[in-house]
Amino acid sequence: MNRSEEIQQILEFIAEHPESYASLAVCRRALDVGLERVTAQTLSLLEEYLHQAPDDEIDAYYTIVS
């Protein structure tokens, strides 16, 4: 799977399961350790972040949500 597909899968999982521990773990690691919940704004910020993140970080987030 290529990078774009992994990013899409990560975002889809988090959009479909915003209250899961996996979603919260990815968002906290990528955006803010103190994040309490995933919102539409969080998802938008995450999308921007993921497009600039290193490949190994994308792979780690993909593993978390897989």
mmCIF file of N, CA and C in Angstrom:
data_model
loop_
_atom_site.group_PDB
_atom_site.id
_atom_site.type_symbol
_atom_site.label_atom_id
_atom_site.label_comp_id
_atom_site.label_asym_id
_atom_site.label_seq_id
_atom_site.Cartn_x
_atom_site.Cartn_y
_atom_site.Cartn_z
ATOM 1 N N MET A 1 0.849 -1.172 0.000
ATOM 2 C CA MET A 1 0.000 0.000 0.000
ATOM 3 C C MET A 1 0.899 1.240 0.000
ATOM 4 N N ASN A 2 0.544 2.220 -0.807
ATOM 5 C CA ASN A 2 1.378 3.419 -0.864
ATOM 6 C C ASN A 2 0.980 4.428 0.214
ATOM 7 N N ARG A 3 1.770 5.444 0.347
ATOM 8 C CA ARG A 3 1.600 6.454 1.396
ATOM 9 C C ARG A 3 0.215 7.106 1.356
ATOM 10 N N SER A 4 -0.240 7.501 0.181
ATOM 11 C CA SER A 4 -1.550 8.154 0.052
ATOM 12 C C SER A 4 -2.676 7.241 0.507
ATOM 13 N N GLU A 5 -2.575 5.970 0.162
ATOM 14 C CA GLU A 5 -3.596 5.005 0.580
ATOM 15 C C GLU A 5 -3.573 4.810 2.092
ATOM 16 N N GLU A 6 -2.384 4.763 2.674
ATOM 17 C CA GLU A 6 -2.288 4.619 4.127
ATOM 18 C C GLU A 6 -2.909 5.824 4.826
ATOM 19 N N ILE A 7 -2.611 7.020 4.344
ATOM 20 C CA ILE A 7 -3.181 8.233 4.932
ATOM 21 C C ILE A 7 -4.698 8.198 4.827
ATOM 22 N N GLN A 8 -5.210 7.814 3.675
ATOM 23 C CA GLN A 8 -6.659 7.743 3.487
ATOM 24 C C GLN A 8 -7.290 6.739 4.442
ATOM 25 N N GLN A 9 -6.659 5.597 4.612
ATOM 26 C CA GLN A 9 -7.177 4.570 5.526
ATOM 27 C C GLN A 9 -7.166 5.072 6.971
ATOM 28 N N ILE A 10 -6.117 5.769 7.359
ATOM 29 C CA ILE A 10 -6.033 6.330 8.712
ATOM 30 C C ILE A 10 -7.181 7.307 8.934
ATOM 31 N N LEU A 11 -7.365 8.230 8.000
ATOM 32 C CA LEU A 11 -8.415 9.244 8.130
ATOM 33 C C LEU A 11 -9.807 8.624 8.121
ATOM 34 N N GLU A 12 -10.028 7.633 7.275
ATOM 35 C CA GLU A 12 -11.331 6.966 7.234
ATOM 36 C C GLU A 12 -11.626 6.255 8.548
ATOM 37 N N PHE A 13 -10.629 5.559 9.091
ATOM 38 C CA PHE A 13 -10.832 4.862 10.355
ATOM 39 C C PHE A 13 -11.207 5.853 11.451
ATOM 40 N N ILE A 14 -10.466 6.946 11.544
ATOM 41 C CA ILE A 14 -10.712 7.919 12.603
ATOM 42 C C ILE A 14 -12.062 8.606 12.416
ATOM 43 N N ALA A 15 -12.449 8.884 11.184
ATOM 44 C CA ALA A 15 -13.763 9.485 10.921
ATOM 45 C C ALA A 15 -14.894 8.538 11.317
ATOM 46 N N GLU A 16 -14.699 7.241 11.071
ATOM 47 C CA GLU A 16 -15.728 6.249 11.387
ATOM 48 C C GLU A 16 -15.731 5.848 12.857
ATOM 49 N N HIS A 17 -14.590 5.994 13.535
ATOM 50 C CA HIS A 17 -14.457 5.562 14.937
ATOM 51 C C HIS A 17 -13.789 6.657 15.775
ATOM 52 N N PRO A 18 -14.404 7.835 15.856
ATOM 53 C CA PRO A 18 -13.742 8.955 16.542
ATOM 54 C C PRO A 18 -13.546 8.746 18.044
ATOM 55 N N GLU A 19 -14.308 7.849 18.644
ATOM 56 C CA GLU A 19 -14.194 7.641 20.087
ATOM 57 C C GLU A 19 -13.356 6.426 20.457
ATOM 58 N N SER A 20 -12.751 5.781 19.473
ATOM 59 C CA SER A 20 -11.934 4.601 19.776
ATOM 60 C C SER A 20 -10.591 5.022 20.368
ATOM 61 N N TYR A 21 -10.020 4.121 21.144
ATOM 62 C CA TYR A 21 -8.699 4.391 21.712
ATOM 63 C C TYR A 21 -7.651 4.545 20.614
ATOM 64 N N ALA A 22 -7.783 3.788 19.542
ATOM 65 C CA ALA A 22 -6.827 3.881 18.436
ATOM 66 C C ALA A 22 -6.873 5.273 17.803
ATOM 67 N N SER A 23 -8.066 5.783 17.570
ATOM 68 C CA SER A 23 -8.209 7.122 16.982
ATOM 69 C C SER A 23 -7.605 8.182 17.891
ATOM 70 N N LEU A 24 -7.927 8.084 19.164
ATOM 71 C CA LEU A 24 -7.405 9.051 20.121
ATOM 72 C C LEU A 24 -5.884 8.954 20.229
ATOM 73 N N ALA A 25 -5.356 7.745 20.195
ATOM 74 C CA ALA A 25 -3.901 7.554 20.277
ATOM 75 C C ALA A 25 -3.192 8.211 19.099
ATOM 76 N N VAL A 26 -3.713 8.011 17.901
ATOM 77 C CA VAL A 26 -3.095 8.614 16.713
ATOM 78 C C VAL A 26 -3.153 10.140 16.808
ATOM 79 N N CYS A 27 -4.307 10.674 17.141
ATOM 80 C CA CYS A 27 -4.460 12.129 17.202
ATOM 81 C C CYS A 27 -3.603 12.740 18.302
ATOM 82 N N ARG A 28 -3.513 12.067 19.425
ATOM 83 C CA ARG A 28 -2.668 12.581 20.507
ATOM 84 C C ARG A 28 -1.199 12.568 20.119
ATOM 85 N N ARG A 29 -0.762 11.498 19.492
ATOM 86 C CA ARG A 29 0.652 11.411 19.097
ATOM 87 C C ARG A 29 0.981 12.433 18.013
ATOM 88 N N ALA A 30 0.054 12.644 17.096
ATOM 89 C CA ALA A 30 0.321 13.543 15.972
ATOM 90 C C ALA A 30 0.104 15.017 16.313
ATOM 91 N N LEU A 31 -0.898 15.301 17.146
ATOM 92 C CA LEU A 31 -1.304 16.692 17.325
ATOM 93 C C LEU A 31 -1.107 17.258 18.723
ATOM 94 N N ASP A 32 -1.633 16.552 19.740
ATOM 95 C CA ASP A 32 -1.649 17.134 21.083
ATOM 96 C C ASP A 32 -1.864 16.045 22.119
ATOM 97 N N VAL A 33 -0.904 15.897 23.004
ATOM 98 C CA VAL A 33 -0.976 14.861 24.032
ATOM 99 C C VAL A 33 -2.210 15.046 24.920
ATOM 100 N N GLY A 34 -2.649 16.277 25.122
ATOM 101 C CA GLY A 34 -3.775 16.552 26.005
ATOM 102 C C GLY A 34 -5.138 16.500 25.331
ATOM 103 N N LEU A 35 -5.187 16.084 24.089
ATOM 104 C CA LEU A 35 -6.446 16.027 23.345
ATOM 105 C C LEU A 35 -7.450 15.115 24.048
ATOM 106 N N GLU A 36 -8.662 15.610 24.277
ATOM 107 C CA GLU A 36 -9.670 14.838 25.002
ATOM 108 C C GLU A 36 -10.570 14.019 24.091
ATOM 109 N N ARG A 37 -10.853 14.548 22.889
ATOM 110 C CA ARG A 37 -11.704 13.808 21.955
ATOM 111 C C ARG A 37 -11.422 14.252 20.528
ATOM 112 N N VAL A 38 -11.858 13.418 19.608
ATOM 113 C CA VAL A 38 -11.647 13.686 18.186
ATOM 114 C C VAL A 38 -12.884 14.390 17.638
ATOM 115 N N THR A 39 -12.672 15.553 17.043
ATOM 116 C CA THR A 39 -13.753 16.321 16.434
ATOM 117 C C THR A 39 -13.475 16.470 14.937
ATOM 118 N N ALA A 40 -14.400 17.099 14.236
ATOM 119 C CA ALA A 40 -14.199 17.358 12.809
ATOM 120 C C ALA A 40 -12.972 18.245 12.602
ATOM 121 N N GLN A 41 -12.769 19.197 13.488
ATOM 122 C CA GLN A 41 -11.596 20.071 13.386
ATOM 123 C C GLN A 41 -10.312 19.274 13.608
ATOM 124 N N THR A 42 -10.354 18.352 14.563
ATOM 125 C CA THR A 42 -9.194 17.494 14.820
ATOM 126 C C THR A 42 -8.845 16.710 13.566
ATOM 127 N N LEU A 43 -9.857 16.153 12.934
ATOM 128 C CA LEU A 43 -9.645 15.352 11.727
ATOM 129 C C LEU A 43 -9.033 16.196 10.608
ATOM 130 N N SER A 44 -9.486 17.422 10.480
ATOM 131 C CA SER A 44 -8.941 18.327 9.468
ATOM 132 C C SER A 44 -7.472 18.649 9.754
ATOM 133 N N LEU A 45 -7.163 18.932 11.008
ATOM 134 C CA LEU A 45 -5.774 19.204 11.396
ATOM 135 C C LEU A 45 -4.901 17.976 11.188
ATOM 136 N N LEU A 46 -5.444 16.817 11.497
ATOM 137 C CA LEU A 46 -4.693 15.580 11.315
ATOM 138 C C LEU A 46 -4.382 15.347 9.844
ATOM 139 N N GLU A 47 -5.348 15.599 8.982
ATOM 140 C CA GLU A 47 -5.122 15.413 7.546
ATOM 141 C C GLU A 47 -3.962 16.288 7.069
ATOM 142 N N GLU A 48 -3.958 17.550 7.488
ATOM 143 C CA GLU A 48 -2.861 18.449 7.117
ATOM 144 C C GLU A 48 -1.530 17.917 7.640
ATOM 145 N N TYR A 49 -1.542 17.465 8.884
ATOM 146 C CA TYR A 49 -0.316 16.968 9.506
ATOM 147 C C TYR A 49 0.213 15.732 8.786
ATOM 148 N N LEU A 50 -0.669 14.800 8.478
ATOM 149 C CA LEU A 50 -0.240 13.535 7.883
ATOM 150 C C LEU A 50 0.439 13.727 6.533
ATOM 151 N N HIS A 51 -0.002 14.700 5.772
ATOM 152 C CA HIS A 51 0.595 14.930 4.455
ATOM 153 C C HIS A 51 2.032 15.439 4.554
ATOM 154 N N GLN A 52 2.420 15.917 5.739
ATOM 155 C CA GLN A 52 3.785 16.410 5.932
ATOM 156 C C GLN A 52 4.623 15.486 6.820
ATOM 157 N N ALA A 53 3.999 14.497 7.416
ATOM 158 C CA ALA A 53 4.684 13.610 8.361
ATOM 159 C C ALA A 53 5.641 12.663 7.639
ATOM 160 N N PRO A 54 6.685 12.230 8.327
ATOM 161 C CA PRO A 54 7.622 11.263 7.737
ATOM 162 C C PRO A 54 6.955 9.908 7.491
ATOM 163 N N ASP A 55 7.486 9.163 6.545
ATOM 164 C CA ASP A 55 6.915 7.864 6.178
ATOM 165 C C ASP A 55 6.824 6.897 7.351
ATOM 166 N N ASP A 56 7.851 6.871 8.206
ATOM 167 C CA ASP A 56 7.819 5.929 9.324
ATOM 168 C C ASP A 56 6.709 6.265 10.313
ATOM 169 N N GLU A 57 6.387 7.534 10.435
ATOM 170 C CA GLU A 57 5.294 7.953 11.310
ATOM 171 C C GLU A 57 3.949 7.523 10.713
ATOM 172 N N ILE A 58 3.784 7.694 9.413
ATOM 173 C CA ILE A 58 2.565 7.251 8.732
ATOM 174 C C ILE A 58 2.399 5.746 8.916
ATOM 175 N N ASP A 59 3.476 5.006 8.740
ATOM 176 C CA ASP A 59 3.430 3.550 8.927
ATOM 177 C C ASP A 59 2.998 3.189 10.342
ATOM 178 N N ALA A 60 3.507 3.912 11.335
ATOM 179 C CA ALA A 60 3.147 3.636 12.731
ATOM 180 C C ALA A 60 1.665 3.910 12.972
ATOM 181 N N TYR A 61 1.161 5.022 12.471
ATOM 182 C CA TYR A 61 -0.258 5.346 12.651
ATOM 183 C C TYR A 61 -1.143 4.338 11.924
ATOM 184 N N TYR A 62 -0.709 3.925 10.753
ATOM 185 C CA TYR A 62 -1.471 2.930 9.994
ATOM 186 C C TYR A 62 -1.549 1.621 10.781
ATOM 187 N N THR A 63 -0.458 1.231 11.396
ATOM 188 C CA THR A 63 -0.442 0.011 12.208
ATOM 189 C C THR A 63 -1.407 0.133 13.380
ATOM 190 N N ILE A 64 -1.462 1.293 14.010
ATOM 191 C CA ILE A 64 -2.360 1.498 15.151
ATOM 192 C C ILE A 64 -3.816 1.301 14.749
ATOM 193 N N VAL A 65 -4.214 1.802 13.599
ATOM 194 C CA VAL A 65 -5.629 1.727 13.212
ATOM 195 C C VAL A 65 -5.982 0.474 12.416
ATOM 196 N N SER A 66 -4.996 -0.341 12.117
ATOM 197 C CA SER A 66 -5.253 -1.562 11.331
ATOM 198 C C SER A 66 -5.655 -2.723 12.208
#
